[in-house]
XYZ file of C-alpha atoms in Angstrom:
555
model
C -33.497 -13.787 32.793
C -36.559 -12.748 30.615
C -35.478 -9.785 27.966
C -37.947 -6.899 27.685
C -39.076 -6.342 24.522
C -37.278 -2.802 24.479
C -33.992 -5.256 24.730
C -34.896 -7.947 22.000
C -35.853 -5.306 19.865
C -32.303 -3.416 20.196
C -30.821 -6.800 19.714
C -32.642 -7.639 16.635
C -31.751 -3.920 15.199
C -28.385 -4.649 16.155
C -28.277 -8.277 14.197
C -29.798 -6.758 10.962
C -27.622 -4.017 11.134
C -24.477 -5.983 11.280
C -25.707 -7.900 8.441
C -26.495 -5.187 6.360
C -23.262 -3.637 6.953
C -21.006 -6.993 6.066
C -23.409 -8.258 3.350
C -22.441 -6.014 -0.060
C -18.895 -6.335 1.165
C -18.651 -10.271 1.356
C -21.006 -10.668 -1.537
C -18.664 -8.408 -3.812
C -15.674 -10.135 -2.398
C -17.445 -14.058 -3.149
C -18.695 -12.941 -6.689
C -15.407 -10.626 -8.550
C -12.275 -11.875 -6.250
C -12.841 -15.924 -4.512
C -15.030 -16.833 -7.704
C -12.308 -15.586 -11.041
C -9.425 -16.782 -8.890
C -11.142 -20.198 -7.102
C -11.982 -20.932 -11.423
C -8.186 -20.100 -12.481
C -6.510 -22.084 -10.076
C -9.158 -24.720 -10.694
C -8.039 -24.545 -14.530
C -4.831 -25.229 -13.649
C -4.781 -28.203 -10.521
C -7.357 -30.391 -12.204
C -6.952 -32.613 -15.391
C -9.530 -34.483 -16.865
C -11.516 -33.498 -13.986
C -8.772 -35.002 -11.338
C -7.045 -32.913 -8.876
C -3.211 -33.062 -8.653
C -2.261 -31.299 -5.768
C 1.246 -33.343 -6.093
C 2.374 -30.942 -8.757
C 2.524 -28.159 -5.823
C 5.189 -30.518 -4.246
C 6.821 -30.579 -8.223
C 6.903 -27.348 -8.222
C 8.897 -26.783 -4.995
C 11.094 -28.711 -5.387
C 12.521 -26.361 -8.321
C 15.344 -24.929 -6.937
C 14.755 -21.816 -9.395
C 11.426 -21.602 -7.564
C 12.830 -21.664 -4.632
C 15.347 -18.680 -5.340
C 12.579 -16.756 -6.258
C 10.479 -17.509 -2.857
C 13.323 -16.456 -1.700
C 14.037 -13.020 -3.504
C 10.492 -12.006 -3.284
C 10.110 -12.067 0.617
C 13.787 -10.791 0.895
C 13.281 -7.570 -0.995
C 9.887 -7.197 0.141
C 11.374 -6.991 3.542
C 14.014 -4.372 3.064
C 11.994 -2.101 0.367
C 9.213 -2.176 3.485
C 12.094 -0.603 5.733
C 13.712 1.774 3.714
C 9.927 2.876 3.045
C 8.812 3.431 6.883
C 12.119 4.787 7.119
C 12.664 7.260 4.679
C 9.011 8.337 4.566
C 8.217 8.733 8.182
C 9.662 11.836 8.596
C 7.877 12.392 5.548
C 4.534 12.176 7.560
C 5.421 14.201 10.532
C 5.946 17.004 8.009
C 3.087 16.782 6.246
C 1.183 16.309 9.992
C 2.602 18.628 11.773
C 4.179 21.504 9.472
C 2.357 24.290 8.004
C 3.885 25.870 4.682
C 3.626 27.395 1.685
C 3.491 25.002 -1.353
C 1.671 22.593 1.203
C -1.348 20.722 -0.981
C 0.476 21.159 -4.240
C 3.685 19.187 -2.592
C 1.187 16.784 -1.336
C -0.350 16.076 -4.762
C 3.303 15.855 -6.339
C 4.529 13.011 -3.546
C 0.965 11.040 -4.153
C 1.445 10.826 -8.115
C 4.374 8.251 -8.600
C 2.165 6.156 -6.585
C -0.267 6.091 -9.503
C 2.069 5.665 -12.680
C 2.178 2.621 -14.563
C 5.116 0.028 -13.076
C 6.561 -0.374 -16.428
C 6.833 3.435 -17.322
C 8.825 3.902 -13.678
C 11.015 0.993 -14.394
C 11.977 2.907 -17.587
C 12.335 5.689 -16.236
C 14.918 4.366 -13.444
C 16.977 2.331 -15.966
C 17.195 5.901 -17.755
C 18.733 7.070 -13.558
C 20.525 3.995 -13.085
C 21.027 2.111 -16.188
C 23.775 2.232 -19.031
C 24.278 5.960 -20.448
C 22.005 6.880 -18.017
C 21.915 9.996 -15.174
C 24.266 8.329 -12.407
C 26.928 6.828 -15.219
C 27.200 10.188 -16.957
C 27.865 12.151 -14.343
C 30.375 10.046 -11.853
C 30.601 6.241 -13.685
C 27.868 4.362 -11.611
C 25.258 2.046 -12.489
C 22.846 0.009 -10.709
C 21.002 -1.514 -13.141
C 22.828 -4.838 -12.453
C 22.313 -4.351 -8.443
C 19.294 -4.738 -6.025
C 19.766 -1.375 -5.103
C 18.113 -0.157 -8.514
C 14.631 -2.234 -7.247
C 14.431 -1.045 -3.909
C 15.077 2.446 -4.864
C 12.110 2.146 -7.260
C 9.621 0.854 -4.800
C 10.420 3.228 -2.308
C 9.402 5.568 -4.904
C 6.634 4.140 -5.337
C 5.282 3.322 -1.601
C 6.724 6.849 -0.410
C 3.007 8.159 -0.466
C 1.519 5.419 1.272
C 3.342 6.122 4.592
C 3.132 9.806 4.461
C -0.801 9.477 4.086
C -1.893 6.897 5.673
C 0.207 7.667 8.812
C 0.177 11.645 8.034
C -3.847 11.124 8.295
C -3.854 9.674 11.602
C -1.129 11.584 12.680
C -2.412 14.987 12.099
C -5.471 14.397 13.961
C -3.661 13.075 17.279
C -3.835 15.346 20.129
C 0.024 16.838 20.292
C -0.486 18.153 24.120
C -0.346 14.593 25.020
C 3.584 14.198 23.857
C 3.974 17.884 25.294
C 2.815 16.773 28.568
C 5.190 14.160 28.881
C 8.007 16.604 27.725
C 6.680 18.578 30.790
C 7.307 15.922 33.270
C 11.052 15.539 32.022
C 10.975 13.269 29.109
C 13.149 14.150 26.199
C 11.407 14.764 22.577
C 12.518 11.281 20.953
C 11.326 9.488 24.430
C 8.202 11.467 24.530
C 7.730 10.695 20.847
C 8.447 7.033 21.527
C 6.493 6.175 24.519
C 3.344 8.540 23.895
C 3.018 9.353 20.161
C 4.305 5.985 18.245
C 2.056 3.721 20.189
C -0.849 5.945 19.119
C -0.015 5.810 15.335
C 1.004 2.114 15.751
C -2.191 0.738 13.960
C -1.372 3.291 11.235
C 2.054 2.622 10.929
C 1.296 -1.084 10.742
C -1.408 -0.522 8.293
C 0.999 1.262 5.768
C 3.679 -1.753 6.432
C 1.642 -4.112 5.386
C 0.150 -2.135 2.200
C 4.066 -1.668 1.599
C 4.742 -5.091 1.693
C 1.678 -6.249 -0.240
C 3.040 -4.334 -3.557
C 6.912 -5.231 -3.271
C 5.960 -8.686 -2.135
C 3.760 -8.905 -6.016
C 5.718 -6.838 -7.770
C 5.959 -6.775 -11.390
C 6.739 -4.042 -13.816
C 9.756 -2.755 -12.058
C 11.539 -6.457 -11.242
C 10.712 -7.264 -14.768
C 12.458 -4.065 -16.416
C 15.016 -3.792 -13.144
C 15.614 -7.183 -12.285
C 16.385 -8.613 -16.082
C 17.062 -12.252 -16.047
C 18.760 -12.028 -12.254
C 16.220 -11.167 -10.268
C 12.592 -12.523 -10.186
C 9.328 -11.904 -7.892
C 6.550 -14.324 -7.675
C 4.268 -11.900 -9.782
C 6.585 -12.170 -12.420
C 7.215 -15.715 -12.423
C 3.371 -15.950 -12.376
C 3.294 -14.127 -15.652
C 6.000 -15.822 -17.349
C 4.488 -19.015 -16.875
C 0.944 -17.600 -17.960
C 1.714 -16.201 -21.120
C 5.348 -17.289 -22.364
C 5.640 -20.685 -21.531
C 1.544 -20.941 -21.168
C 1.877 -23.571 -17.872
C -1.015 -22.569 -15.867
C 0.038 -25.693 -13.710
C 2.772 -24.413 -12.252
C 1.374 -20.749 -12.452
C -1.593 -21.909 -10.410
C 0.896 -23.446 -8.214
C 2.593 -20.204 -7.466
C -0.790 -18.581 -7.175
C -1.595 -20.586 -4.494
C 1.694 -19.924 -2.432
C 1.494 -16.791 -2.544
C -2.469 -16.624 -1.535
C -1.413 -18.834 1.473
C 1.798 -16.277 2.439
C -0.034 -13.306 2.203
C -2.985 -14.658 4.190
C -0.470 -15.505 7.174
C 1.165 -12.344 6.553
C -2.785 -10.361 7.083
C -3.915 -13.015 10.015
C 0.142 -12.195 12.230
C -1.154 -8.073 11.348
C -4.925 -8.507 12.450
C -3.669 -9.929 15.607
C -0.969 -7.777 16.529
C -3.742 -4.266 15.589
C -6.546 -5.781 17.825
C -4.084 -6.187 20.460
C -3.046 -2.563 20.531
C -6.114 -0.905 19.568
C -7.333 2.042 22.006
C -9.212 5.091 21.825
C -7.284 8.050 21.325
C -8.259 11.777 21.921
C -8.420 13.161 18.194
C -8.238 16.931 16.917
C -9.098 18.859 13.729
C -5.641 18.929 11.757
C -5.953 22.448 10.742
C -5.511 22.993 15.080
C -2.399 20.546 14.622
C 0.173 21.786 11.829
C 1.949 25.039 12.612
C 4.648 26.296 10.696
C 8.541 25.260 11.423
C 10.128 26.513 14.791
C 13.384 26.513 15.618
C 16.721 25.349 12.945
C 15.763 21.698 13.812
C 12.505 21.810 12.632
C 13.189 23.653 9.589
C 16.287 21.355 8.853
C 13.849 18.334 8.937
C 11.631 20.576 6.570
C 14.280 20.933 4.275
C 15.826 17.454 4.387
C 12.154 16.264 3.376
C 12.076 18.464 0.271
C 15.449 16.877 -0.596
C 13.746 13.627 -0.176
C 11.215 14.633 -2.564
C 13.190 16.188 -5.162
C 15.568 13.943 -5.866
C 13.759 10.862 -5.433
C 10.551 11.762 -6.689
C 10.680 14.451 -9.008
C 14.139 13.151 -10.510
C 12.432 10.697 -12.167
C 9.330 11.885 -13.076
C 11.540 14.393 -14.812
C 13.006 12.082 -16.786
C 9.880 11.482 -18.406
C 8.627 14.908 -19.084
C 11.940 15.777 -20.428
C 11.502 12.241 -22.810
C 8.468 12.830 -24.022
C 9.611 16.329 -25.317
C 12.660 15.292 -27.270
C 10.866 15.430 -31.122
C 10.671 18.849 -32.022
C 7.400 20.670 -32.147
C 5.565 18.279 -29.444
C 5.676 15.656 -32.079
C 5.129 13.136 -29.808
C 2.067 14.609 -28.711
C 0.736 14.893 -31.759
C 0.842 11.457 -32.799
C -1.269 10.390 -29.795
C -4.158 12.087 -32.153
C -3.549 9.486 -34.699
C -4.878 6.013 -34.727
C -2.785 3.832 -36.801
C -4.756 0.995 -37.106
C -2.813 -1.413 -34.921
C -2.195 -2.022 -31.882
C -5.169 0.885 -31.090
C -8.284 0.575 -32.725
C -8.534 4.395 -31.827
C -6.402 7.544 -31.233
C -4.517 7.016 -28.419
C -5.447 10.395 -26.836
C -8.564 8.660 -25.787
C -7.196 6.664 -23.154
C -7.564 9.426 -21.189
C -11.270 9.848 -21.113
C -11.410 6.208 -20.520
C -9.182 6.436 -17.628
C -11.266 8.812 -15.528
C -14.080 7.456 -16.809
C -13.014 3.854 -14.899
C -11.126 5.806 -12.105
C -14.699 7.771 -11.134
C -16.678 4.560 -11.358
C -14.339 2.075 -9.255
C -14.160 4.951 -6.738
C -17.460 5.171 -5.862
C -17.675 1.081 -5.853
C -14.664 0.927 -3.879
C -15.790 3.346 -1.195
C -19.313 1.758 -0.766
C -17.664 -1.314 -0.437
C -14.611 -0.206 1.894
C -17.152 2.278 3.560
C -19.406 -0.592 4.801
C -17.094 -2.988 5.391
C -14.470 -0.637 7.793
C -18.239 0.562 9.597
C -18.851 -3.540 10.268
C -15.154 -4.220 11.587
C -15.684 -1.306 14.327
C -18.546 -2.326 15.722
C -18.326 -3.929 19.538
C -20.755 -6.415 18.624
C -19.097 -7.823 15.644
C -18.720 -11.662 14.970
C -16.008 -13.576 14.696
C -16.434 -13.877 11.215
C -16.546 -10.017 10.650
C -13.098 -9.898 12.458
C -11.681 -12.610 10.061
C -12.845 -10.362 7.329
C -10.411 -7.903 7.870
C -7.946 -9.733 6.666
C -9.861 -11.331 4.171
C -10.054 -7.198 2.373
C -6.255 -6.984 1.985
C -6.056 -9.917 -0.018
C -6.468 -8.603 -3.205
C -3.738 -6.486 -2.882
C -1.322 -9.640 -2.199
C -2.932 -12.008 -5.556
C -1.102 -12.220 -8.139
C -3.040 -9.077 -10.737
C -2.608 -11.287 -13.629
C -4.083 -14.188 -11.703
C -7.707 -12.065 -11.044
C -7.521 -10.803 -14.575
C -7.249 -14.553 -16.136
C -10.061 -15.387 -13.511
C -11.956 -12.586 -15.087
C -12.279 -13.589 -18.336
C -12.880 -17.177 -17.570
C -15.387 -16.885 -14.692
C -17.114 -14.065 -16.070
C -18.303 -15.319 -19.295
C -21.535 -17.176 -17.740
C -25.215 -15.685 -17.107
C -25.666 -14.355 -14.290
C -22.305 -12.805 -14.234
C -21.842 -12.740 -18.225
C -19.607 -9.625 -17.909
C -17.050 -9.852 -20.909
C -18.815 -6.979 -22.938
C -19.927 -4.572 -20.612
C -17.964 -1.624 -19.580
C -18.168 -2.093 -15.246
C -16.044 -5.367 -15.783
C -12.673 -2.812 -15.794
C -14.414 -0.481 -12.886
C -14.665 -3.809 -10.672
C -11.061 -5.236 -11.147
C -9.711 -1.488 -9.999
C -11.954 -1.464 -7.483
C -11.017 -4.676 -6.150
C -7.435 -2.762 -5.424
C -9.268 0.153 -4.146
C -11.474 -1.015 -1.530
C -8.172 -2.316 0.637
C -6.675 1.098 1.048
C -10.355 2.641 1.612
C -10.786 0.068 4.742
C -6.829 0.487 5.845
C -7.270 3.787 5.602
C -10.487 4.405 7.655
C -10.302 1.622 10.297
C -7.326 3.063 12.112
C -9.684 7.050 13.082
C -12.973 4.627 12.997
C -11.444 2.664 15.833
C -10.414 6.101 17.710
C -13.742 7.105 18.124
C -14.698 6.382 21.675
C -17.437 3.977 21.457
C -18.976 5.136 24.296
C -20.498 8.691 22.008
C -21.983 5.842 19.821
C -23.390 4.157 23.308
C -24.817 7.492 23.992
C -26.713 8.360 21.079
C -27.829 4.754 20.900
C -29.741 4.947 23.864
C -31.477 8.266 23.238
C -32.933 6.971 20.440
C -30.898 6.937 17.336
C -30.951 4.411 14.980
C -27.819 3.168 13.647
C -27.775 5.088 10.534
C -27.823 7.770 12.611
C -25.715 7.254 15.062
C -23.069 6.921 11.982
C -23.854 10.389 10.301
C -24.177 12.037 13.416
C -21.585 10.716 15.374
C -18.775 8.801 12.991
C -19.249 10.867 10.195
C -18.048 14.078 10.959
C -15.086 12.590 12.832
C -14.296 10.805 10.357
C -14.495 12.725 6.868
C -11.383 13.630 6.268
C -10.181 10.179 6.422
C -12.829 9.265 3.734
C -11.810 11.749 1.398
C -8.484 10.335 1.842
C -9.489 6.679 0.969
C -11.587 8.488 -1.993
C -8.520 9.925 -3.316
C -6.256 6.718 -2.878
C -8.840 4.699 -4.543
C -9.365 7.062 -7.208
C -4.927 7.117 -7.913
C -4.940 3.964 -7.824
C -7.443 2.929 -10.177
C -5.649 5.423 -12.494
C -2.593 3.843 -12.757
C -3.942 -0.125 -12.071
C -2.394 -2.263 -14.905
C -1.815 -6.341 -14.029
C -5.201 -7.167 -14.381
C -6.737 -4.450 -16.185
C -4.602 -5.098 -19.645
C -6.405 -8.435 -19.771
C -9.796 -7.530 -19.868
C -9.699 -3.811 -21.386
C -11.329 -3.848 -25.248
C -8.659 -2.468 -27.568
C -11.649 0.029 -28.983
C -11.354 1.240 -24.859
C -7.846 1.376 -23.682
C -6.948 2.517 -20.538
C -3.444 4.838 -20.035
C -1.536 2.424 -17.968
C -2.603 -0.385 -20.513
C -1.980 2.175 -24.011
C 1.674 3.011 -22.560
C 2.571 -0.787 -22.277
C 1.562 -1.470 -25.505
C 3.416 1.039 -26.876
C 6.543 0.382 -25.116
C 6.305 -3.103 -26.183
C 6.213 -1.904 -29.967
C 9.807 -1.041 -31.338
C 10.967 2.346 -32.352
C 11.416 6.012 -31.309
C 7.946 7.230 -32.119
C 6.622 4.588 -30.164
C 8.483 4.815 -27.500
C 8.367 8.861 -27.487
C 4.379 8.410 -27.128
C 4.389 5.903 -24.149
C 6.476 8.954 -22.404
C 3.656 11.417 -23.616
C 0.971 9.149 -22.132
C 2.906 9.161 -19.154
C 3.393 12.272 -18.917
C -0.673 13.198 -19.651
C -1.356 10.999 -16.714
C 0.616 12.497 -14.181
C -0.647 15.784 -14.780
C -4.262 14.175 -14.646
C -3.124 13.035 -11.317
C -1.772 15.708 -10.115
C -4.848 18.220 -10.781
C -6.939 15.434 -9.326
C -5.025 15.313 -6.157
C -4.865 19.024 -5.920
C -8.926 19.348 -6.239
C -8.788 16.561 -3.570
C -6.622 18.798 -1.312
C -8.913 21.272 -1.835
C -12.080 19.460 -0.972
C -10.555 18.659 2.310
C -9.581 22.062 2.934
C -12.588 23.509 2.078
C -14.236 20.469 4.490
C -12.005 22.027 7.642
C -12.736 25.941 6.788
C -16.662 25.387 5.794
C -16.028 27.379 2.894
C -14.820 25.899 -1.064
């Protein structure tokens, strides 16, 4: 059948469209992740120009290598279930409750997310370790357990639940679970059978972002785990820059590339299978304050949640970093002493947000464009594989991209070693995943046949996405914003291997200092820390207040 040309061109718009949307995305993704990691693992496999993929079978067979395989997927596992199930009720609160102290608890549960792995692992040996909070008061250490790993990456992926479900949740329709109430169902059936399919993308979403960090996790098995316990990230780096075998650290690299894409192609499935339209609200309509003694127990059991396993530690550091008299520690961070900081270590800061703004607005073209491309109908196959292709660089080993960095990157066109966007791009290769995981799940609510609509009156695609997606979808892009912007903040694996010394980030000034002996130094790696969750917090809370301000009209 003969196509009018009304039909060929729609068609054609439709093509270029779909190319324009995928085409910055995969082009970033070829050029600053496939390329520095493709050239490490390269450096590593080949000798004299020969490949010797037998040393992957060497490696293997290592029994110690083995263990840690082991370990790594095992605690990934169970810190990804105490997670979902500690901070699910977590996200109902924040969804569904209305109270005072709202945005400023919401800032306060998103900061430990954004802290520096080594400066939380220090901070939980100070909970859990000898002489610490736990053995002074009743005798009990964990230190030497499991327990004191998982405990610190449930701290840390708390916040990734509670938004990333919360979002989604908060903008769900709740007469649809009080209409099944209605016809007899109880609230945990109603809640089961209408509301938890609805949020299952989102709840998936979060699991796997969960997983991702525990599965590569580094500072806090490395302070926590001591010589017992060992994740593939820290393996990775032991064999990078201790024992200097990039054969068997290329080795790893590549097992756990191949595990985590098997782990993102078993998610992609299972989402496309359960993807739907659902009928989505304005949250301000949604959240209500407490009714009943129910509601306000789970209110208050929340707060406990918070208190004493968020604020508890972050505490710990505040109270640290004040022990010399007179802010001394403070103080010092004015003074450069010609070390290990070619300048004051105060400036950090000014560095940090200076990074943080730019891989924000890099990571949310990117994640914008590419989440836009994975909604449409008429998307390829390849666009579909893509999606898993984005969470990748959440699963890759940090110091693995930042090696890649430095030895890819050193060539014209992509001679990047002295220019200042070579930190911005690393963060943002972090930040695009939770811009796309965070958007796809409300993109993929709106009913596709608005878009269908405004399509055929006329409006070009552009269009049809800041007229029709937009709006809907706003609040879920500040939300990516602010993720991407946290975690750029507090990125460290690969960003202490290409920051100058004469530009130090925070997260990459507190390591060195903790590595240097002696109170002073150790007193100002608690001060840093203690600068940067403040700087996190107030961002947060100006975050909470752009959204607000989007749902009233008014700032």
């Amino acid at each position: 059948m003969d196509l009018t040309r009304t039909e060929v061109t729609g068609r054609t718009r439709g093509a270029a469209a779909r190319f324009g949307l995928i085409a910055l995305p995969v082009a970033f993704f070829a050029a600053f992740f496939a390329y520095p990691v493709a050239a490490i693992v390269a450096r590593g496999l080949k000798v004299e120009g020969a490949w010797r993929f037998g040393r992957i079978g060497e490696v293997l067979a290592q029994s110690d290598v083995r263990h840690v395989l082991w370990f790594t997927t095992w605690q990934a596992l169970v810190s990804t279930a105490l997670t979902l199930l500690i901070a699910l009720p977590g996200a109902y609160v924040f969804a569904r409750f209305d109270f005072r102290g709202k945005q400023v608890l919401r800032a306060v549960v998103t900061v430990p997310f954004v802290l520096p792995t080594v400066v939380v692992g220090t901070a939980f040996l100070a909970l859990v370790g000898r002489g610490g909070l736990l053995d002074e008061l009743w005798g009990v250490r964990l230190d030497t357990t499991v327990w004191a790993i998982l405990l610190a990456h449930v701290f840390f992926n708390y916040a990734v639940v509670v938004r990333t479900v919360g979002g989604l949740w908060a903008q769900l329709d709740p007469r649809q679970e009080e209409a099944a109430r209605m016809l007899g169902a109880s609230p945990f059936k109603a809640w089961r059978q209408v509301t938890l399919p609805a949020l299952g993308p989102a709840v998936a979403a979060a699991a796997l972002m969960v997983f991702l960090f525990t599965f590569t996790s580094f500072g806090v098995v490395q302070i926590l785990g001591g010589p017992t316990f060992s994740t593939l990230e820290v393996e990775i780096y032991r064999q990078t820059s201790e024992i200097f075998d990039l054969s068997t650290a290329a080795v790893l690299t590549l097992i756990q590339f191949v595990a985590v894409g098997a782990i993102l192609a078993l998610h992609a499935w299972t989402v496309r299978r359960r993807e739907t339209a659902l009928r989505l609200v304005d949250a301000s309509v949604t959240a209500r304050r407490p009714r009943g003694a129910g509601q306000w127990a789970l209110l208050g059991g929340v707060l406990l949640t918070v208190v004493v396993l968020l604020l508890l530690p972050l505490a710990v550091l505040v109270q640290r970093s004040l022990d010399a008299p007179g802010f001394g520690y403070y103080r010092a961070l004015t003074r450069a002493d010609g070390g290990i900081f070619l300048v004051a270590p105060i400036e950090a800061i000014g560095n940090s947000l200076e990074y943080a703004l730019a891989a924000t607005v890099i990571a949310v073209v990117i994640g914008g464009l590419a989440a836009v491309a994975l909604t449409r109908r008429d998307a390829g196959r390849f666009v579909r594989g893509f999606d898993a292709l984005l969470m990748l660089p959440l699963g890759v080993s940090a110091v693995t991209v930042g090696f890649g960095f430095l030895i890819a990157l050193d060539e014209p066109p992509l001679d990047l070693r002295a220019s200042w966007i070579l930190v911005p791009l690393a963060q943002a290769l972090v930040g695009v995943p939770f811009v796309v995981r965070t958007m796809l799940p409300v993109l993929r609510a709106v009913d596709v046949r608005l878009r269908e609509a405004a399509s055929v009156l006329g409006a070009s695609p552009w269009r049809v996405w800041r007229e029709v997606d937009l709006p809907m979808v706003r609040r879920a892009l500040l939300i990516a914003a602010g993720f991407a912007f946290a975690v750029s903040l507090g990125e460290f694996g690969a960003t202490v291997f290409i920051a100058r010394p004469d530009n130090p980030t925070l997260p990459v000034a507190v390591a060195r200092l903790l590595g240097r002996p002696g109170e002073l130094n150790y007193g100002q790696a608690m001060a840093l820390s203690t600068i940067l969750m403040v700087v996190c917090a107030v961002a947060l809370l100006v975050l909470e207040r752009l959204r607000t301000a989007d749902r009233t009209g008014e700032f």
